[in-house]
PDB file of C-alpha atoms in Angstrom:
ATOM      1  CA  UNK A   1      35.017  30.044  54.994  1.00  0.00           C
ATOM      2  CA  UNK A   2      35.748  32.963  52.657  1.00  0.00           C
ATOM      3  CA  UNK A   3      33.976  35.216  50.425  1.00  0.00           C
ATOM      4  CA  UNK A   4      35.413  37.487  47.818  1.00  0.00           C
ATOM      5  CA  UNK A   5      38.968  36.944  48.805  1.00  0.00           C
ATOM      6  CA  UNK A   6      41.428  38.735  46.860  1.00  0.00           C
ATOM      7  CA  UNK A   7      44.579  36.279  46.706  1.00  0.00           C
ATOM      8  CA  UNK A   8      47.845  36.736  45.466  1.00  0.00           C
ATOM      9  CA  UNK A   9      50.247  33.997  45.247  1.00  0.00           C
ATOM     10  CA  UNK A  10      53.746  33.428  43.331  1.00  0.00           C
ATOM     11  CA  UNK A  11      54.141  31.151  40.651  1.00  0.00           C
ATOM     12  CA  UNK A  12      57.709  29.727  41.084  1.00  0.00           C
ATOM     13  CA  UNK A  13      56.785  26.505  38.631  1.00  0.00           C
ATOM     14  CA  UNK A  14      57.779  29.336  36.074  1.00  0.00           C
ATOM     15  CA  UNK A  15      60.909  31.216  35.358  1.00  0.00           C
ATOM     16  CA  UNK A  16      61.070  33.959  36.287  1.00  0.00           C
ATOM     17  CA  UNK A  17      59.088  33.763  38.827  1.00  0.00           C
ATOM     18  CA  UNK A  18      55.279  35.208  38.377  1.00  0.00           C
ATOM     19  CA  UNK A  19      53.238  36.503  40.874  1.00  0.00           C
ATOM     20  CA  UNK A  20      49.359  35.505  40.320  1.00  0.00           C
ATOM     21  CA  UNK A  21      46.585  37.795  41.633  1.00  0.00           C
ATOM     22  CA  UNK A  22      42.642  36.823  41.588  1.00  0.00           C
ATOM     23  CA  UNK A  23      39.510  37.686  43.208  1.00  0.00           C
ATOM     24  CA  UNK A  24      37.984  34.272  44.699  1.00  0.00           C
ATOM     25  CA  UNK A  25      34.225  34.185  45.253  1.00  0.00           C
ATOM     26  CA  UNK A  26      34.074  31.735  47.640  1.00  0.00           C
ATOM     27  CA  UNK A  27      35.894  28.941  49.945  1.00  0.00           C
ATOM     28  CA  UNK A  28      33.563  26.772  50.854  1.00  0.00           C
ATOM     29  CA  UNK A  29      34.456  23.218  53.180  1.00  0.00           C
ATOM     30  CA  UNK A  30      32.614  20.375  52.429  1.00  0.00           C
ATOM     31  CA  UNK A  31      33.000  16.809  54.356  1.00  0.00           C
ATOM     32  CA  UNK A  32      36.606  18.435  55.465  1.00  0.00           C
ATOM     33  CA  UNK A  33      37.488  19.648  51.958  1.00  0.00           C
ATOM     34  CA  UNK A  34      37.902  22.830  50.648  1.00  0.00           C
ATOM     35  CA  UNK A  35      36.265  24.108  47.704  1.00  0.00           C
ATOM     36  CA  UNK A  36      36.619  27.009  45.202  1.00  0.00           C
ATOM     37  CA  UNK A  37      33.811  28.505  43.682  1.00  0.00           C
ATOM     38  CA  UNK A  38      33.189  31.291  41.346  1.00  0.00           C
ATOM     39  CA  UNK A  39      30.042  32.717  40.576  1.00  0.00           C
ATOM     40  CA  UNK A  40      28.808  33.264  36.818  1.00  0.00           C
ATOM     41  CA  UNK A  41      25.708  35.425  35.826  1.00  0.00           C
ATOM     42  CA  UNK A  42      26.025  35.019  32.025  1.00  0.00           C
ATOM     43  CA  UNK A  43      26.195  31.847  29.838  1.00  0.00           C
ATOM     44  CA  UNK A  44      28.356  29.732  30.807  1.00  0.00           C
ATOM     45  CA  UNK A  45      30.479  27.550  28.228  1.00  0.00           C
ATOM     46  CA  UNK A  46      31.748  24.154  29.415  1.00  0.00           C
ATOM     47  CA  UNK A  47      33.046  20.951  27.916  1.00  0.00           C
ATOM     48  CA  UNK A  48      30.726  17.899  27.841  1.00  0.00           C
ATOM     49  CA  UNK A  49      31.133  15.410  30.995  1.00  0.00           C
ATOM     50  CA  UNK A  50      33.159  12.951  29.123  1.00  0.00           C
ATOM     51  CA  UNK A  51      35.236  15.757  27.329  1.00  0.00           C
ATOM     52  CA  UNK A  52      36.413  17.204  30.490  1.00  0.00           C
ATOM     53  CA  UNK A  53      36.963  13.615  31.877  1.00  0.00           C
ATOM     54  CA  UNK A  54      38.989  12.495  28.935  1.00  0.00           C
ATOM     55  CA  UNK A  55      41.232  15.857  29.134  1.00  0.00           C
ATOM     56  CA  UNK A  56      41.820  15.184  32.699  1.00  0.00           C
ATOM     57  CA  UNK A  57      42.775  11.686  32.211  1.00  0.00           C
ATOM     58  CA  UNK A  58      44.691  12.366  28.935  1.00  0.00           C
ATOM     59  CA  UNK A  59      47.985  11.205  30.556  1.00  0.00           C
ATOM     60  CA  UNK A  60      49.883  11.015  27.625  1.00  0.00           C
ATOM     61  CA  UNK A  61      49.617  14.543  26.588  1.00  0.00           C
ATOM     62  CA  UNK A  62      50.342  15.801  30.504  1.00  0.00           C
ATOM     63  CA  UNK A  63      53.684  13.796  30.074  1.00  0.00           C
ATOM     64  CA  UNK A  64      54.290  15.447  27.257  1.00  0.00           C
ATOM     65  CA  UNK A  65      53.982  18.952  28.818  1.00  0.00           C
ATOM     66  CA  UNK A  66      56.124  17.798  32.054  1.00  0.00           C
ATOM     67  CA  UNK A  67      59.025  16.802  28.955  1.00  0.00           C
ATOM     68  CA  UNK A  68      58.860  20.441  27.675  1.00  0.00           C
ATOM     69  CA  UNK A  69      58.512  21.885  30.727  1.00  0.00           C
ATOM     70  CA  UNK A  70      61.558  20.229  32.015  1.00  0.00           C
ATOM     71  CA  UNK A  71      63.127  20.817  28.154  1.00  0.00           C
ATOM     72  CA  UNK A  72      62.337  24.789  28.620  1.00  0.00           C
ATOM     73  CA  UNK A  73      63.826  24.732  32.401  1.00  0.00           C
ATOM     74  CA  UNK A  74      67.448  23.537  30.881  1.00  0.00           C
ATOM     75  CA  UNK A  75      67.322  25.546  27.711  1.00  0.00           C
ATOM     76  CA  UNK A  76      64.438  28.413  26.846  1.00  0.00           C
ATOM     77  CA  UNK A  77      65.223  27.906  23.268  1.00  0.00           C
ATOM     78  CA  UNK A  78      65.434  24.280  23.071  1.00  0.00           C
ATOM     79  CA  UNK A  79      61.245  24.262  23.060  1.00  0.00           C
ATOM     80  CA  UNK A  80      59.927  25.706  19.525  1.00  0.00           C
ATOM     81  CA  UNK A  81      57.171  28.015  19.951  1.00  0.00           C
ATOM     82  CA  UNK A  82      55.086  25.846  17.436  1.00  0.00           C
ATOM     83  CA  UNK A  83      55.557  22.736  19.944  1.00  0.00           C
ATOM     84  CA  UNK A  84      53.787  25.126  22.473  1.00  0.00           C
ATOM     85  CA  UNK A  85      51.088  26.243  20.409  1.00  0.00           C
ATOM     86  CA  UNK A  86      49.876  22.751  19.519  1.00  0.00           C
ATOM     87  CA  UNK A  87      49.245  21.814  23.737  1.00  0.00           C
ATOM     88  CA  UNK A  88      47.587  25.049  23.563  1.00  0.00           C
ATOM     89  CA  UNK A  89      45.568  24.298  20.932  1.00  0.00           C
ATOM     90  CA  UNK A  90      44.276  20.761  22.315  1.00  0.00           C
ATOM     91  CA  UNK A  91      43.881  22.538  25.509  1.00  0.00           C
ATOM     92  CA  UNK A  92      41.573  25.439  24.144  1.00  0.00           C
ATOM     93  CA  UNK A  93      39.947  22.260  22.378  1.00  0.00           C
ATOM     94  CA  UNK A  94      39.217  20.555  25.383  1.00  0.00           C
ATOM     95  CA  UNK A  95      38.570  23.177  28.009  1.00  0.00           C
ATOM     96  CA  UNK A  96      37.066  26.239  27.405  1.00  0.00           C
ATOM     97  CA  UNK A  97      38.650  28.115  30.201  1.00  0.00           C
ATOM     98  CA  UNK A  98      41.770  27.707  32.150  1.00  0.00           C
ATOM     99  CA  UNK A  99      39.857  29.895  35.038  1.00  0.00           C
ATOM    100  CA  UNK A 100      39.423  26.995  37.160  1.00  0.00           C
ATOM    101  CA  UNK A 101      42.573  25.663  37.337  1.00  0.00           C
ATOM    102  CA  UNK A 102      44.266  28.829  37.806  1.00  0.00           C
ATOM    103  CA  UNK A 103      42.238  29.895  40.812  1.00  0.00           C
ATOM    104  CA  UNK A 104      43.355  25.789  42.389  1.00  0.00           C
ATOM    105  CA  UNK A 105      46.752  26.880  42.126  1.00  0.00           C
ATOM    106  CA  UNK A 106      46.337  30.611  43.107  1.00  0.00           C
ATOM    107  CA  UNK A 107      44.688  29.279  46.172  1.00  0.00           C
ATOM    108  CA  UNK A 108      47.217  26.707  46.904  1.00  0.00           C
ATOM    109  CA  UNK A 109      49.394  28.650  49.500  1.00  0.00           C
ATOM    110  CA  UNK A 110      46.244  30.297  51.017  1.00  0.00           C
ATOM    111  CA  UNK A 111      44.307  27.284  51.601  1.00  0.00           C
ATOM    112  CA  UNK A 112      47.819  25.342  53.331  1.00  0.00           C
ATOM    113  CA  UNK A 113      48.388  28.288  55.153  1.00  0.00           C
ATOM    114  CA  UNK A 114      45.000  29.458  56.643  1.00  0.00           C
ATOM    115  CA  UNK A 115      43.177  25.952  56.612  1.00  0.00           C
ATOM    116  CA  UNK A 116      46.158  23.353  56.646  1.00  0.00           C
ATOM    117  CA  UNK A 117      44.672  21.811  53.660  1.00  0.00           C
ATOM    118  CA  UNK A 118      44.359  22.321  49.730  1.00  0.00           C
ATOM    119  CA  UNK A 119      41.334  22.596  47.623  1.00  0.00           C
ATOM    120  CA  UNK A 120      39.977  19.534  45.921  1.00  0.00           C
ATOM    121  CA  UNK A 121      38.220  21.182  43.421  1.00  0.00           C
ATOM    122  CA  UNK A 122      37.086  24.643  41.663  1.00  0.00           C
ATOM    123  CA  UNK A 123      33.813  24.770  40.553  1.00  0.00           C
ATOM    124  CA  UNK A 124      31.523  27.684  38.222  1.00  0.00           C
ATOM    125  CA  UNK A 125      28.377  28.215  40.255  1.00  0.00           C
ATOM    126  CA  UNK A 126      25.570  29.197  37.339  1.00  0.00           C
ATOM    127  CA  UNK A 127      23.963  32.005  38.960  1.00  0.00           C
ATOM    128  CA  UNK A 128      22.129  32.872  35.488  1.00  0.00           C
ATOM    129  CA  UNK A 129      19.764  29.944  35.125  1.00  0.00           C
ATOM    130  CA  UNK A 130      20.027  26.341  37.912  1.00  0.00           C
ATOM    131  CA  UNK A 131      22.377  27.745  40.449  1.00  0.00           C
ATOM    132  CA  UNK A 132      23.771  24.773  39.773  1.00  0.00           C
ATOM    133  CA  UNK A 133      28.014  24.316  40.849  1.00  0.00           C
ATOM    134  CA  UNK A 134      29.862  23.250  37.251  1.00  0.00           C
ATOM    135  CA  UNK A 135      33.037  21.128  39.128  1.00  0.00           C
ATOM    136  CA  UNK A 136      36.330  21.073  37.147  1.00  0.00           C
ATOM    137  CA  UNK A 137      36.965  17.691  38.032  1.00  0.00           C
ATOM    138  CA  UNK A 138      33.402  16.328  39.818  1.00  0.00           C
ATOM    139  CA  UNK A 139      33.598  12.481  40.253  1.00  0.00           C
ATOM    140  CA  UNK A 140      36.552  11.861  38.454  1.00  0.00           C
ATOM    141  CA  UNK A 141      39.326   9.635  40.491  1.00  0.00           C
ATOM    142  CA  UNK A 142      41.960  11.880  39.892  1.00  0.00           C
ATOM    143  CA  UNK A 143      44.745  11.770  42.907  1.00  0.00           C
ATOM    144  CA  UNK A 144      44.843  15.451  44.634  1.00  0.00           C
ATOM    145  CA  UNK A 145      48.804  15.984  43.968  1.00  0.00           C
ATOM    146  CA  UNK A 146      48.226  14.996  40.199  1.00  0.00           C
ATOM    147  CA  UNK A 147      45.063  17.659  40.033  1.00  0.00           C
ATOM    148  CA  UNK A 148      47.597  20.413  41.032  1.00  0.00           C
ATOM    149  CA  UNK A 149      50.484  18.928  39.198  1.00  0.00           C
ATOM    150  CA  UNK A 150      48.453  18.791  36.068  1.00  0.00           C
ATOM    151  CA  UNK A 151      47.096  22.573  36.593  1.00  0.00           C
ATOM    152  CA  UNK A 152      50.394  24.284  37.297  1.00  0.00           C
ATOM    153  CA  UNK A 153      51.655  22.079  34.283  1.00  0.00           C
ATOM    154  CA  UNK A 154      48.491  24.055  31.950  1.00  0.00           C
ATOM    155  CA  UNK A 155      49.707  27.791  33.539  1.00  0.00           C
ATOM    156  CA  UNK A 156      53.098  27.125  33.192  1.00  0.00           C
ATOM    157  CA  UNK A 157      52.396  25.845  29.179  1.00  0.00           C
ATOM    158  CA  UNK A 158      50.528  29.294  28.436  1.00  0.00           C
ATOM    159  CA  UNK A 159      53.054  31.776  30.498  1.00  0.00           C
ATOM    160  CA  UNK A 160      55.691  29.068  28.153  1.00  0.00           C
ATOM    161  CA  UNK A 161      53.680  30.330  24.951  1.00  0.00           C
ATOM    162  CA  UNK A 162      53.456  33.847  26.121  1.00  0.00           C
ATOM    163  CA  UNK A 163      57.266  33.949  26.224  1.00  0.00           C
ATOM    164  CA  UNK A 164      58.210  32.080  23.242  1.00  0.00           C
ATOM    165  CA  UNK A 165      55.526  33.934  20.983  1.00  0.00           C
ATOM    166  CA  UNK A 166      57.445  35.174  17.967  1.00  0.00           C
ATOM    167  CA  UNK A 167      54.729  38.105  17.711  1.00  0.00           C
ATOM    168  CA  UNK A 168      51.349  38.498  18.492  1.00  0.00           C
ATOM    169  CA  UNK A 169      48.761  37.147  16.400  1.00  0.00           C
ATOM    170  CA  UNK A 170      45.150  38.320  15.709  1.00  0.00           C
ATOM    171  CA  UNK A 171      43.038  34.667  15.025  1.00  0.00           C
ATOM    172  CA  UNK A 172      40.528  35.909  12.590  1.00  0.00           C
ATOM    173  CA  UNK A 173      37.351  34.230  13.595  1.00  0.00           C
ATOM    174  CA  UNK A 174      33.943  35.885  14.241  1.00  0.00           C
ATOM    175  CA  UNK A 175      33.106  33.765  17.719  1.00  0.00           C
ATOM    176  CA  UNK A 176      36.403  34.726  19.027  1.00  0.00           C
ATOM    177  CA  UNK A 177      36.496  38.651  17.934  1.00  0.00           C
ATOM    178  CA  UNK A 178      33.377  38.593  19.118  1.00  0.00           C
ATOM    179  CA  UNK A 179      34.614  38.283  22.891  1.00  0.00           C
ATOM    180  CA  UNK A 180      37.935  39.369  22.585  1.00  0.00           C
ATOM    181  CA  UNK A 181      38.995  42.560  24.879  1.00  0.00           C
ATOM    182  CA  UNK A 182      41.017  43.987  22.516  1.00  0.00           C
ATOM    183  CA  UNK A 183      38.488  44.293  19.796  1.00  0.00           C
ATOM    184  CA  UNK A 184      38.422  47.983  19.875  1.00  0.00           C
ATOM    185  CA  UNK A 185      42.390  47.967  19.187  1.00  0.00           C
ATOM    186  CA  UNK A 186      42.372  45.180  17.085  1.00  0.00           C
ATOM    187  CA  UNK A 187      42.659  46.013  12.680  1.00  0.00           C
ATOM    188  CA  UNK A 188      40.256  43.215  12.058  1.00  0.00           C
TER     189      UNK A 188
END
């Protein structure tokens, strides 16, 4: 349906209001649903099957973000930064990227608009080695308003930690300087 569509989309989940902007490599429909793909050449790093699943279907900690989330709407300073820090933590634990679910929710208003429906699910097409598509969700039995609940809840979290950061932090660790774009700045 699309390829390399350059979307832009405001994020009103957060205050104030951010606008998102992406590149998407492809829309694809598939037995009348959409699906987001993005195309990776080098190695790709993703969670074990029953890693991703048990993220997904962690419910407790999602109802814990929707509690600050809803804490941070009524009062900014009412959520400590260090409450933040530990969902980001257990995310970065659990999910290597938050790529995926940021391009379901930067799609969102494209996909309604132009196609009357939403995407079920994103998906990392390995372009290096199988060609194989790496779902975000695959056959999990997750309900489609919870998917994009849960995935605005995870942008909204790091924007959240962004904001409350006291000051930027360099995490001294060779496997993350070792990818970071700011190396070249960085005093490490």
């Amino acid at each position: 349906l699309a390829l390399e569509k350059e979307l832009r989309s405001r994020f009103a989940d957060f205050s104030p209001t951010v606008m998102l902007y992406g590149f998407i490599d492809r829309i694809d429909e598939r037995d009348g649903a959409l699906h987001i793909l993005d195309y990776k050449t080098g190695r790709l790093k993703l969670p074990g099957k029953e890693t991703s699943k048990n993220f997904w279907e962690n419910h407790s900690f999602f109802t814990t973000l929707q509690t600050l989330k809803e804490q941070y709407r009524r009062d900014r300073t009412a959520v400590a930064f260090e409450d933040l820090d530990e969902q980001v933590r257990y995310v970065r634990k659990m999910l290597p990227s938050i790529q995926l679910p940021f391009y379901l929710v930067l799609s969102r208003s494209f996909c309604e608009d132009n196609y009357n429906m939403r995407a079920r699910d994103a998906a990392l097409v390995d372009l290096r080695d199988s060609c194989d598509e790496k779902p975000l969700f695959a056959d999990m039995e997750l309900q489609e308003d919870l998917r994009y609940t849960y995935c605005e809840n995870l942008l909204w979290l790091f924007f959240a930690a962004l904001v409350r950061i006291p000051a930027f932090y360099a995490v001294q660790d060779e496997d993350t300087c070792k990818y970071c774009p700011y190396q070249g700045l960085c005093c490490l």
